[in-house]
XYZ file of C-alpha atoms in Angstrom:
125
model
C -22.524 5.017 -3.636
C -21.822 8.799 -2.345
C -18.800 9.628 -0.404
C -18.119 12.045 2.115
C -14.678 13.269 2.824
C -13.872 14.787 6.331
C -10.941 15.898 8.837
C -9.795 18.823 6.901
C -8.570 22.134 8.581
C -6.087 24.993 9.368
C -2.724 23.500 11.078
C 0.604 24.940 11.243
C 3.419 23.391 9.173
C 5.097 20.207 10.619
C 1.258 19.341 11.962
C 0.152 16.098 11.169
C -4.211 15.707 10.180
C -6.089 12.550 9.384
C -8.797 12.495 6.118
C -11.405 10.421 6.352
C -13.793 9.342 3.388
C -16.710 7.406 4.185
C -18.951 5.348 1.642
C -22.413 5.489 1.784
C -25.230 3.499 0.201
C -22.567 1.106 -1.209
C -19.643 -0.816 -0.240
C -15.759 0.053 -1.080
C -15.201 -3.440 -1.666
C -13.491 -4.340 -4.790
C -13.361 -0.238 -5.583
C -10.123 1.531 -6.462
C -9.658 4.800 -3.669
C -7.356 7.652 -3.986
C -7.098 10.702 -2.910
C -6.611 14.263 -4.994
C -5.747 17.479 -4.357
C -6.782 21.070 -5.902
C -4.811 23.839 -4.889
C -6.527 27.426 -6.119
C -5.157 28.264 -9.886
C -3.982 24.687 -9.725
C -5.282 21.319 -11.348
C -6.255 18.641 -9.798
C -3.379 16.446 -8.964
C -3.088 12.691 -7.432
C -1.543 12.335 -3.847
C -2.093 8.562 -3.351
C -3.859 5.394 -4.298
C -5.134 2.252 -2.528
C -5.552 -0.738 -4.917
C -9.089 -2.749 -5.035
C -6.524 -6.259 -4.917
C -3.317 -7.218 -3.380
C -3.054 -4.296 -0.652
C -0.826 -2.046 -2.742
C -0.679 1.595 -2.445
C 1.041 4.258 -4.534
C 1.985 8.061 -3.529
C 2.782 10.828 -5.337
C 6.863 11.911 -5.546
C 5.668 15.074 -3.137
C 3.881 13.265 -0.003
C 5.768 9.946 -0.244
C 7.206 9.531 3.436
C 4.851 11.739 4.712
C 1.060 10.274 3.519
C -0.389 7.016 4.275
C -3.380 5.941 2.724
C -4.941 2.727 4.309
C -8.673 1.697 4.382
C -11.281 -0.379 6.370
C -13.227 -1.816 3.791
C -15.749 -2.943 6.505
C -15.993 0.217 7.817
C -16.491 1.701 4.060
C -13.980 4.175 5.114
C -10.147 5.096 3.473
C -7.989 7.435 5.639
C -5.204 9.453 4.597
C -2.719 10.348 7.547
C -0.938 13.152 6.592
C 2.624 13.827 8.661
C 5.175 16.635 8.624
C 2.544 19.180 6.996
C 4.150 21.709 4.331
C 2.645 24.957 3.302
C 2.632 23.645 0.099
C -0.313 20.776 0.794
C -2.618 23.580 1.312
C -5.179 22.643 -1.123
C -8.822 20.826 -1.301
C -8.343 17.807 -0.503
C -10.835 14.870 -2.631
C -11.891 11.165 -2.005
C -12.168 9.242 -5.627
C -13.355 5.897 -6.079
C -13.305 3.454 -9.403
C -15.504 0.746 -9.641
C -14.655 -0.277 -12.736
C -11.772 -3.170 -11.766
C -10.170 -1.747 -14.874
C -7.024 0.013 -12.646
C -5.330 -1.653 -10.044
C -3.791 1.862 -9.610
C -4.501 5.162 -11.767
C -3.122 9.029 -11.076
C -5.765 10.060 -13.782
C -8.751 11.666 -12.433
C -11.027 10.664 -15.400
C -10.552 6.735 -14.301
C -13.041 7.820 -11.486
C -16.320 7.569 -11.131
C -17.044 8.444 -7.600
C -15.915 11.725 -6.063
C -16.071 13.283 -2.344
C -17.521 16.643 -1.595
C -13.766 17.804 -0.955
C -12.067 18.950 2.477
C -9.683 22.215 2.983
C -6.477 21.618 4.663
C -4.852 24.819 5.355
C -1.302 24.910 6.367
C 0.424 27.758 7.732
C 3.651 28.376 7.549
């Protein structure tokens, strides 16, 4: 399975943009999503998760009430809708999958197995 992420760009701040990651050669049935985020000089640091069971979702303290993560597990395809942009969210933006069924949720970026090309989201202030 190989994703692709998509959607990023250069918006002002209070913008809203929509990430797309789309599966390929596989389906993201039963397969933990989240996304990341890598800001330059910066690790790599969760934003949300979509559990492979039960529907839940979990966001980090600094996007909650403005991210949603959802997916269309038909489509192979997990969005993330991102609201009331901050300069701060400036950062490569990556699509992680775990196939494992050992996590219902993780933040760690070693539980993943499949990883997105990345997208930059620029926000100007």
């Amino acid at each position: 399975v190989q994703l692709q992420a998509s959607g990023g760009g250069l918006v002002q701040a209070g913008d809203s943009l929509r990430l797309s990651c789309a599966a390929s050669g596989g389906t993201l049935g039963g397969t933990l999503m989240a996304w990341f985020r890598q800001a330059p000089g910066k690790e790599r640091e969760f934003v949300a998760g979509s559990a492979w069971r039960g529907g839940s979702t979990t966001y980090s303290d600094f996007v909650r009430g403005r991210f949603t993560i959802s997916r269309e597990d038909a489509k192979n395809t997990v969005y993330l809708q991102m609201n009331s942009l901050k300069a701060e969210d400036t950062a490569v933006y990556y699509c992680a999958g775990d196939r494992s069924l050992r996590y219902t949720n993780s933040r760690i970026p070693s539980a993943y197995d499949l990883w997105g090309q990345g997208t930059l989201v620029t926000v100007s202030s």
